[in-house]
């Protein structure tokens, strides 16, 4: 082993940047370097970067509207501290695989970048980082050359696993958990499902659920715009198939030990001891579409020539188009890949499960209720993801399908959850009007806002709601009608498929130009958009600028400047998702 070391720090929301960071870690191991891969939030003070005594590589992606991922927010705030000296990183050699802003911040603080690349991990991450990695290793090895005569390990050679499984002969006594307050990602609150109702017509193609969760005793507080977080479980039939393929007894218990002192500690979410069932059901993301690194690790176990050649192809830079056709386009899951490579799967060692499968990532849902109207409750609107691909079995969203399967009529069922601040914030001034555009399930945060504001006596609420059909997917219709009757809101609807010509929310925005101009220009209204990130947000923005031009006599540039000024003042906010 070389005396040289590398610290790989990642900021990742969906797992892309983490996967790339772990790939780089394995490449460093193959070059006989000591390596440590950690989430960026381990760094909460400048001294910790130097404590590791390793040159760091930062691998970061953005989320939402260019925001930092959750596991690097502490580090992000740290870099923006006014008290941080301008030369605080002047003794630090590092490399950056991230976006423009993070790279600029390192320059500002005097960091010596041995290699940088402005790179967005959100676009086809499987192959686009290869040219950067080739250059990175050339530069790194020229600065930190390996000992003479020590050649890198070949890609098909196995690396040691990060952890070793030690199976227990007896079933341990169950330990009582003590709930933290407030709930956290490591210790969420088990919220009982109160009701789980379909709110779309049975003939409608989309199953959308209105779910209520009891948070009594959790000490959870939330406001309009906040989001509830939860980690789903794998389906029972998938857990059973996985255990059969790998010949695992789901009722066996084990403990984990790291194989190397530089390996991160045992994942905090895994109890010690842990059952195989818990590991497969609640931790390993076996239903995700596997990334390139999955095939890199799997290929090292292949002795069957045909399977080995195909796995090595999927692992190579040249094979990324083939991998995209095999996995990404049909949305083939990691579990299905194991079934497709049976000879390799039976040779797979359980010690490598945490190298092969990522952890199930938490999902977020806009809270669709207010504590002022529904004390001790959280309500959400969930569109159940289910669609056909070229594969025989329909594709299903892990979290939405799991939530839809929770039936409180069969007994108590629970969703472990916690709450975090959302990206939307609403004005405190009771006289400030609020205009909300929320088609489909995008209406969820606005239901929370309207309930909260109405309870506070804030009646200047305008909601633009859009869906396909008034009779099939008009969510919360009776509630909106009651609040309109009570003078608590104005409702404008767009039902796109109920007439020959499609009508969307952006058309209604233009039709209500006089009302909107009066509220925005004369009463300083706030304007919000929530929903799908496809064409809707841009179309609504264009419609709003047309309102400014028509009613305010503005040019196109002036209308854009007015919208930009509103956004800077937080009077224009959006929360969209893909």
XYZ file of C-alpha atoms in Angstrom:
578
model
C 0.000 0.000 0.000
C 1.307 3.448 -0.944
C 1.780 6.086 1.753
C -0.363 8.453 -0.317
C -4.013 8.999 0.624
C -7.146 10.587 -0.801
C -10.225 11.968 0.939
C -13.318 11.917 -1.320
C -16.118 14.163 -0.048
C -19.502 14.112 -1.778
C -22.701 16.115 -1.745
C -25.499 14.015 -3.186
C -29.299 14.084 -3.077
C -30.352 11.224 -5.368
C -27.149 9.190 -5.158
C -25.453 10.141 -8.451
C -22.611 12.107 -6.874
C -22.204 9.515 -4.112
C -21.953 6.754 -6.716
C -19.268 8.696 -8.592
C -17.416 9.376 -5.329
C -17.411 5.673 -4.445
C -16.203 4.784 -7.950
C -13.284 7.189 -7.471
C -12.616 5.595 -4.096
C -12.318 2.168 -5.705
C -10.041 3.597 -8.397
C -7.805 5.016 -5.662
C -7.672 1.602 -3.978
C -6.618 0.040 -7.272
C -3.768 2.576 -7.342
C -2.724 1.408 -3.858
C -3.787 4.632 -2.149
C -5.429 4.872 1.246
C -8.854 6.357 0.643
C -11.812 7.573 2.680
C -15.210 8.445 1.151
C -17.529 10.615 3.250
C -20.567 12.879 2.907
C -19.613 16.555 3.050
C -21.579 17.206 6.216
C -18.790 15.502 8.159
C -16.940 18.813 7.626
C -18.428 21.441 9.952
C -15.220 23.328 10.642
C -12.194 24.143 8.529
C -9.906 22.203 10.840
C -11.607 18.916 9.946
C -10.413 19.114 6.348
C -6.830 19.085 7.619
C -7.442 16.515 10.390
C -7.762 13.729 7.801
C -4.292 14.646 6.476
C -5.467 13.675 2.994
C -5.856 15.898 -0.091
C -9.617 16.105 -0.672
C -11.615 15.597 -3.824
C -15.049 17.255 -3.760
C -17.782 15.548 -5.817
C -21.013 17.518 -5.711
C -24.358 17.647 -7.492
C -27.193 20.129 -7.153
C -30.846 19.474 -6.420
C -34.138 21.239 -7.078
C -33.506 24.765 -8.389
C -29.715 24.517 -8.099
C -29.755 24.034 -4.317
C -27.092 22.086 -2.391
C -28.015 18.514 -1.426
C -29.101 17.860 2.149
C -25.852 16.114 3.085
C -23.698 19.142 2.202
C -25.844 22.002 3.527
C -23.782 22.380 6.715
C -20.597 22.594 4.643
C -22.282 25.025 2.227
C -23.263 27.350 5.089
C -19.739 27.019 6.466
C -18.206 28.244 3.179
C -20.551 31.251 3.176
C -19.650 32.321 6.740
C -18.577 35.947 6.800
C -16.114 35.152 9.589
C -14.245 32.643 7.403
C -10.861 34.212 6.481
C -10.177 34.674 2.784
C -6.996 32.582 3.022
C -8.474 29.816 5.168
C -7.871 27.117 2.538
C -4.550 28.417 1.236
C -2.668 25.310 2.445
C -5.163 22.929 0.860
C -4.520 21.031 -2.361
C -7.802 19.700 -3.688
C -9.754 18.729 -6.782
C -13.348 19.690 -7.537
C -15.930 17.798 -9.562
C -18.856 20.151 -9.064
C -20.666 23.243 -10.311
C -19.386 26.753 -10.946
C -20.388 28.339 -7.615
C -18.638 25.776 -5.412
C -15.459 26.065 -7.473
C -15.522 29.871 -7.149
C -15.910 29.577 -3.378
C -12.766 27.454 -3.168
C -10.891 30.073 -5.217
C -12.163 32.830 -2.914
C -10.778 31.045 0.139
C -7.363 30.511 -1.454
C -7.633 26.810 -2.208
C -5.019 25.361 -4.597
C -6.989 23.353 -7.139
C -4.792 20.609 -8.575
C -7.567 19.806 -11.023
C -11.074 21.100 -11.513
C -13.893 20.493 -13.896
C -17.231 22.240 -14.098
C -19.493 19.248 -14.224
C -23.204 18.680 -13.629
C -23.856 15.149 -12.421
C -27.531 15.420 -13.254
C -26.973 14.701 -16.954
C -25.971 11.156 -17.920
C -23.436 10.687 -15.089
C -22.456 7.153 -16.157
C -19.998 8.076 -18.881
C -19.420 11.807 -18.953
C -16.978 11.818 -15.992
C -14.497 9.413 -17.632
C -12.388 12.050 -19.469
C -12.213 14.064 -16.244
C -11.135 11.024 -14.234
C -8.376 10.143 -16.713
C -6.973 13.671 -16.442
C -7.457 13.721 -12.687
C -5.437 10.552 -12.154
C -2.685 11.718 -14.518
C -2.354 14.943 -12.529
C -2.701 13.268 -9.125
C -0.180 10.509 -9.801
C 2.327 13.049 -11.133
C 2.063 14.912 -7.804
C 1.781 11.793 -5.636
C 3.587 9.018 -7.533
C 3.164 5.425 -6.336
C 6.197 3.459 -5.147
C 8.378 2.172 -7.952
C 7.290 -1.159 -9.385
C 3.779 -1.043 -7.866
C 1.334 -1.442 -10.783
C -2.388 -0.616 -10.416
C -4.768 -3.516 -9.903
C -6.771 -4.555 -12.958
C -10.462 -3.588 -13.082
C -11.582 -7.226 -12.995
C -9.669 -7.948 -9.773
C -11.708 -7.971 -6.561
C -11.108 -5.295 -3.975
C -11.718 -6.099 -0.300
C -15.309 -5.423 0.815
C -15.931 -2.396 3.000
C -17.549 -4.545 5.691
C -17.523 -8.172 6.824
C -20.720 -9.924 7.937
C -20.612 -12.014 11.106
C -23.705 -14.199 11.461
C -25.080 -14.965 14.901
C -26.234 -18.388 16.034
C -29.017 -16.996 18.218
C -31.739 -14.392 17.734
C -30.858 -11.389 19.934
C -33.313 -9.785 22.338
C -35.108 -6.803 20.844
C -33.845 -3.508 22.189
C -36.167 -0.690 23.194
C -35.545 2.460 21.168
C -35.737 5.866 22.781
C -37.340 8.453 20.502
C -35.415 11.657 19.950
C -37.262 14.956 19.824
C -37.743 16.198 17.260
C -37.538 13.133 14.960
C -34.442 12.881 12.768
C -33.428 10.912 9.647
C -31.624 8.421 11.901
C -34.542 8.106 14.311
C -37.806 9.003 12.545
C -41.200 9.072 14.229
C -43.488 6.078 13.493
C -46.671 7.874 12.376
C -49.809 5.748 12.291
C -51.742 5.803 9.013
C -55.240 7.177 9.782
C -56.676 6.940 6.289
C -55.431 6.148 2.792
C -58.035 7.076 0.171
C -57.955 7.202 -3.599
C -59.122 10.657 -4.717
C -59.253 10.047 -8.461
C -62.195 8.379 -10.201
C -61.802 4.583 -10.604
C -61.802 5.008 -14.392
C -58.997 7.581 -14.282
C -55.571 6.344 -15.400
C -53.766 7.861 -12.414
C -54.183 6.565 -8.872
C -53.712 9.525 -6.494
C -53.931 8.980 -2.742
C -54.926 11.325 0.057
C -53.092 9.965 3.115
C -53.410 11.160 6.706
C -50.766 10.352 9.336
C -51.104 10.674 13.101
C -48.104 12.468 14.666
C -49.468 12.658 18.232
C -46.593 12.619 20.714
C -43.909 13.391 18.101
C -43.344 17.072 19.011
C -43.330 17.749 15.260
C -44.183 21.330 14.296
C -44.542 22.485 10.703
C -45.731 25.436 8.647
C -47.112 25.892 5.145
C -44.440 25.016 2.596
C -42.676 22.425 4.768
C -42.083 18.878 3.562
C -42.360 15.480 5.200
C -39.522 12.995 4.656
C -39.750 9.208 4.686
C -37.808 6.161 3.554
C -39.893 3.488 1.813
C -39.586 -0.268 2.181
C -38.999 -2.766 -0.586
C -42.001 -4.900 -1.558
C -42.352 -8.218 0.277
C -42.184 -10.229 -2.971
C -38.928 -8.441 -3.949
C -37.393 -9.178 -0.544
C -38.333 -12.838 -0.906
C -36.909 -13.088 -4.431
C -33.670 -11.369 -3.404
C -33.148 -13.778 -0.496
C -33.865 -16.751 -2.750
C -31.395 -15.595 -5.423
C -28.604 -15.122 -2.877
C -29.662 -18.092 -0.712
C -30.128 -15.893 2.371
C -32.274 -16.650 5.401
C -34.204 -13.414 6.118
C -34.522 -14.346 9.807
C -30.751 -14.638 10.414
C -28.992 -11.900 12.391
C -25.522 -10.505 11.819
C -23.109 -7.795 12.896
C -20.831 -5.752 10.652
C -17.203 -4.757 11.069
C -15.239 -2.431 8.749
C -12.378 -4.134 6.927
C -10.088 -1.113 7.066
C -9.493 1.724 9.508
C -10.087 4.249 6.714
C -13.538 2.775 5.999
C -16.421 4.783 7.364
C -18.125 3.398 10.458
C -20.998 0.953 10.128
C -24.004 2.809 8.629
C -25.852 4.429 11.516
C -29.251 3.308 10.231
C -28.321 -0.356 10.516
C -28.889 -1.727 14.029
C -26.201 -3.905 15.549
C -27.058 -6.760 15.445
C -29.268 -6.545 12.354
C -31.529 -9.053 10.629
C -31.180 -9.941 6.960
C -34.845 -8.988 6.547
C -34.245 -5.465 7.872
C -31.186 -5.063 5.639
C -33.011 -6.126 2.458
C -36.424 -4.634 3.232
C -35.451 -1.264 4.678
C -31.858 -0.484 3.704
C -30.631 -1.898 0.376
C -32.119 -0.196 -2.688
C -32.704 -3.387 -4.670
C -35.528 -1.887 -6.772
C -33.511 1.058 -8.097
C -32.125 1.184 -11.631
C -28.472 0.212 -11.026
C -25.664 2.568 -11.898
C -22.445 1.765 -13.670
C -20.574 1.024 -10.429
C -23.014 -1.838 -9.714
C -21.766 -3.616 -12.838
C -18.132 -2.820 -12.005
C -18.413 -4.646 -8.668
C -20.601 -7.468 -10.022
C -18.160 -8.154 -12.866
C -15.409 -9.067 -10.396
C -17.461 -12.141 -9.349
C -18.238 -13.390 -12.860
C -16.613 -16.680 -13.882
C -19.140 -17.435 -16.641
C -17.527 -16.056 -19.797
C -20.696 -14.707 -21.434
C -21.869 -12.980 -18.275
C -18.403 -11.603 -17.515
C -18.034 -10.098 -20.995
C -21.432 -8.401 -20.801
C -20.796 -7.050 -17.282
C -17.396 -5.705 -18.329
C -19.018 -4.034 -21.338
C -21.581 -2.323 -19.093
C -18.720 -1.243 -16.802
C -16.670 0.360 -19.570
C -16.847 3.904 -20.904
C -17.520 2.506 -24.385
C -20.439 0.410 -23.121
C -22.535 3.221 -21.631
C -24.955 3.392 -24.558
C -25.521 -0.355 -24.259
C -26.013 0.013 -20.497
C -28.501 2.822 -21.064
C -30.500 0.617 -23.448
C -30.391 -2.347 -21.070
C -31.094 -0.551 -17.789
C -32.095 3.107 -17.968
C -34.471 3.084 -20.916
C -36.644 0.158 -19.726
C -36.045 1.085 -16.023
C -34.688 -2.383 -15.207
C -34.065 -2.830 -11.466
C -30.966 -4.151 -9.722
C -32.986 -7.159 -8.574
C -33.931 -7.940 -12.174
C -30.273 -7.635 -13.201
C -29.304 -10.259 -10.617
C -31.943 -12.568 -12.089
C -30.525 -11.913 -15.593
C -27.000 -12.943 -14.491
C -27.712 -16.120 -12.486
C -24.229 -17.652 -12.687
C -22.621 -14.489 -11.315
C -25.321 -13.946 -8.691
C -24.737 -17.345 -7.055
C -21.036 -16.483 -6.716
C -21.720 -13.133 -5.070
C -20.429 -12.880 -1.489
C -22.783 -11.323 1.049
C -19.843 -9.283 2.368
C -20.119 -7.133 -0.784
C -23.809 -6.253 -0.473
C -23.080 -2.755 0.861
C -20.522 -2.201 -1.910
C -23.028 -3.307 -4.536
C -26.307 -1.718 -3.437
C -26.826 1.888 -2.351
C -28.906 2.801 0.665
C -32.585 3.586 0.071
C -32.808 7.368 -0.183
C -35.495 9.336 1.666
C -38.410 10.724 -0.341
C -40.007 14.103 0.275
C -43.656 15.133 -0.041
C -45.110 18.598 0.293
C -47.327 18.669 3.358
C -50.936 19.224 2.261
C -52.446 20.200 5.616
C -52.114 22.726 8.441
C -51.794 21.958 12.131
C -54.211 24.839 12.730
C -56.982 22.912 10.943
C -55.749 19.342 11.537
C -53.934 19.163 14.926
C -51.519 16.244 15.348
C -51.915 15.273 11.710
C -49.896 15.370 8.496
C -51.720 14.920 5.200
C -50.116 14.325 1.813
C -51.229 13.837 -1.801
C -49.386 10.962 -3.487
C -49.517 10.141 -7.199
C -48.856 6.397 -7.413
C -46.182 5.756 -10.049
C -46.980 2.804 -12.299
C -46.318 2.499 -16.019
C -45.392 0.066 -18.786
C -41.958 -0.186 -20.333
C -40.534 -2.678 -22.820
C -40.300 -5.171 -19.930
C -43.202 -7.503 -19.155
C -43.634 -6.429 -15.545
C -45.048 -2.889 -15.042
C -42.661 -0.361 -13.527
C -43.623 0.952 -10.095
C -42.396 3.818 -7.956
C -40.920 2.382 -4.763
C -42.260 4.943 -2.304
C -45.643 5.684 -3.863
C -46.421 1.965 -4.288
C -45.364 1.257 -0.701
C -47.563 4.079 0.619
C -50.533 2.944 -1.492
C -50.194 -0.574 -0.039
C -50.575 0.615 3.581
C -54.161 -0.232 4.514
C -55.198 0.942 8.009
C -58.396 -1.124 7.832
C -56.307 -4.296 8.268
C -54.707 -3.072 11.508
C -52.226 -0.452 12.659
C -49.683 0.472 9.983
C -46.945 3.047 10.421
C -44.789 5.365 8.321
C -41.446 6.400 9.899
C -41.049 10.094 9.096
C -39.507 13.431 9.949
C -40.170 17.001 8.757
C -37.865 19.623 7.261
C -38.276 23.171 6.027
C -39.428 23.448 2.438
C -38.382 25.928 -0.222
C -41.655 27.920 -0.104
C -42.282 30.634 2.488
C -45.428 32.702 2.852
C -45.834 36.356 3.939
C -46.641 37.171 7.552
C -48.481 40.414 6.782
C -52.216 39.539 6.917
C -53.019 42.090 4.186
C -50.548 40.679 1.624
C -52.365 38.660 -1.067
C -51.059 35.273 -2.153
C -51.474 33.913 -5.699
C -50.845 30.187 -6.084
C -50.640 28.123 -9.273
C -50.746 24.417 -8.428
C -51.989 21.960 -11.054
C -52.335 18.295 -10.101
C -50.554 17.252 -6.912
C -48.727 20.587 -7.089
C -51.709 21.908 -5.143
C -50.489 20.129 -1.974
C -48.392 22.947 -0.430
C -51.111 25.455 -1.321
C -53.773 23.444 0.500
C -51.521 23.705 3.554
C -51.080 27.443 2.992
C -54.783 28.162 2.479
C -55.746 26.176 5.572
C -53.114 27.963 7.649
C -53.871 31.433 6.314
C -57.651 31.020 6.638
C -57.218 29.957 10.274
C -55.141 33.108 10.827
C -57.774 35.330 9.211
C -55.743 35.904 6.024
C -58.400 35.835 3.298
C -56.528 37.247 0.269
C -55.842 33.850 -1.332
C -56.098 33.105 -5.047
C -55.655 29.525 -6.275
C -55.245 28.443 -9.896
C -55.872 24.693 -10.002
C -55.604 22.549 -13.120
C -56.282 18.892 -13.894
C -57.562 16.755 -16.756
C -61.222 16.461 -15.871
C -63.602 18.079 -13.413
C -65.226 14.717 -12.721
C -62.081 12.556 -12.455
C -59.160 14.328 -10.776
C -60.424 17.550 -9.181
C -58.611 17.162 -5.854
C -60.170 18.688 -2.708
C -63.133 20.036 -4.676
C -65.609 20.188 -1.783
C -63.036 21.892 0.453
C -62.321 24.577 -2.138
C -66.015 25.198 -2.677
C -66.582 25.596 1.086
C -63.711 28.070 1.391
C -64.922 30.064 -1.617
C -68.373 30.263 -0.004
C -66.768 31.434 3.260
C -64.864 34.193 1.434
C -61.487 32.659 2.286
C -60.207 32.274 -1.286
C -60.762 32.804 -4.992
C -60.613 29.644 -7.101
C -59.777 29.563 -10.828
C -59.864 26.147 -12.514
C -58.572 24.702 -15.781
C -59.781 21.264 -16.904
C -57.602 20.428 -19.875
C -59.565 17.468 -21.324
C -63.191 18.506 -20.711
C -63.460 20.326 -24.047
C -62.045 19.932 -27.522
C -59.387 22.618 -27.060
C -57.009 21.962 -24.177
C -57.061 24.597 -21.450
C -54.233 24.814 -18.932
C -53.500 26.999 -15.908
C -51.341 29.362 -17.977
C -54.380 30.187 -20.118
C -56.370 31.055 -16.991
C -53.512 33.255 -15.756
C -53.743 35.342 -18.921
C -57.538 35.497 -18.671
C -57.294 36.869 -15.120
C -54.837 39.621 -16.096
C -56.727 42.515 -14.457
C -57.098 40.690 -11.139
C -53.452 39.618 -11.105
C -52.111 43.032 -12.058
C -54.152 44.675 -9.331
C -52.923 42.217 -6.704
C -49.259 42.250 -7.790
C -48.702 45.863 -8.828
C -50.964 47.606 -6.316
C -51.095 45.238 -3.321
C -47.624 43.628 -3.453
C -48.984 40.095 -3.825
C -46.723 37.046 -3.654
C -46.859 34.618 -6.612
C -46.155 30.872 -6.309
C -45.846 27.923 -8.695
C -45.721 24.256 -7.669
C -45.915 21.086 -9.740
C -44.235 19.223 -12.568
C -40.996 20.747 -13.844
C -41.789 20.037 -17.508
C -43.460 22.802 -19.542
C -45.846 24.175 -16.920
C -43.559 26.488 -14.867
C -42.081 28.184 -17.955
C -45.519 28.539 -19.546
C -46.939 30.139 -16.405
C -43.972 32.546 -16.216
C -44.528 33.537 -19.858
C -48.230 34.075 -19.149
C -47.416 36.244 -16.130
C -45.032 38.378 -18.183
C -47.796 38.820 -20.759
C -50.022 40.089 -17.934
C -47.347 42.654 -17.022
C -47.067 43.752 -20.655
C -50.822 43.961 -21.245
C -51.936 45.601 -18.000
C -48.764 47.527 -17.136
C -47.890 48.718 -20.630
C -44.446 47.171 -20.344
C -42.013 45.986 -22.954
C -40.886 42.360 -22.954
C -37.618 43.333 -21.232
C -39.409 45.382 -18.590
C -41.764 42.491 -17.854
C -38.778 40.172 -17.389
C -37.098 42.727 -15.108
C -40.264 42.956 -13.001
C -40.407 39.171 -12.650
C -36.688 39.067 -11.742
C -37.230 41.756 -9.109
C -40.141 39.798 -7.627
C -37.995 36.665 -7.463
C -35.136 38.535 -5.772
C -37.594 39.907 -3.183
C -39.030 36.388 -2.621
C -42.368 37.573 -4.008
C -42.043 34.986 -6.789
C -41.274 31.435 -5.648
C -41.494 28.017 -7.265
C -41.225 24.416 -6.156
C -41.095 21.976 -9.047
C -40.082 18.363 -9.469
C -39.328 16.013 -12.351
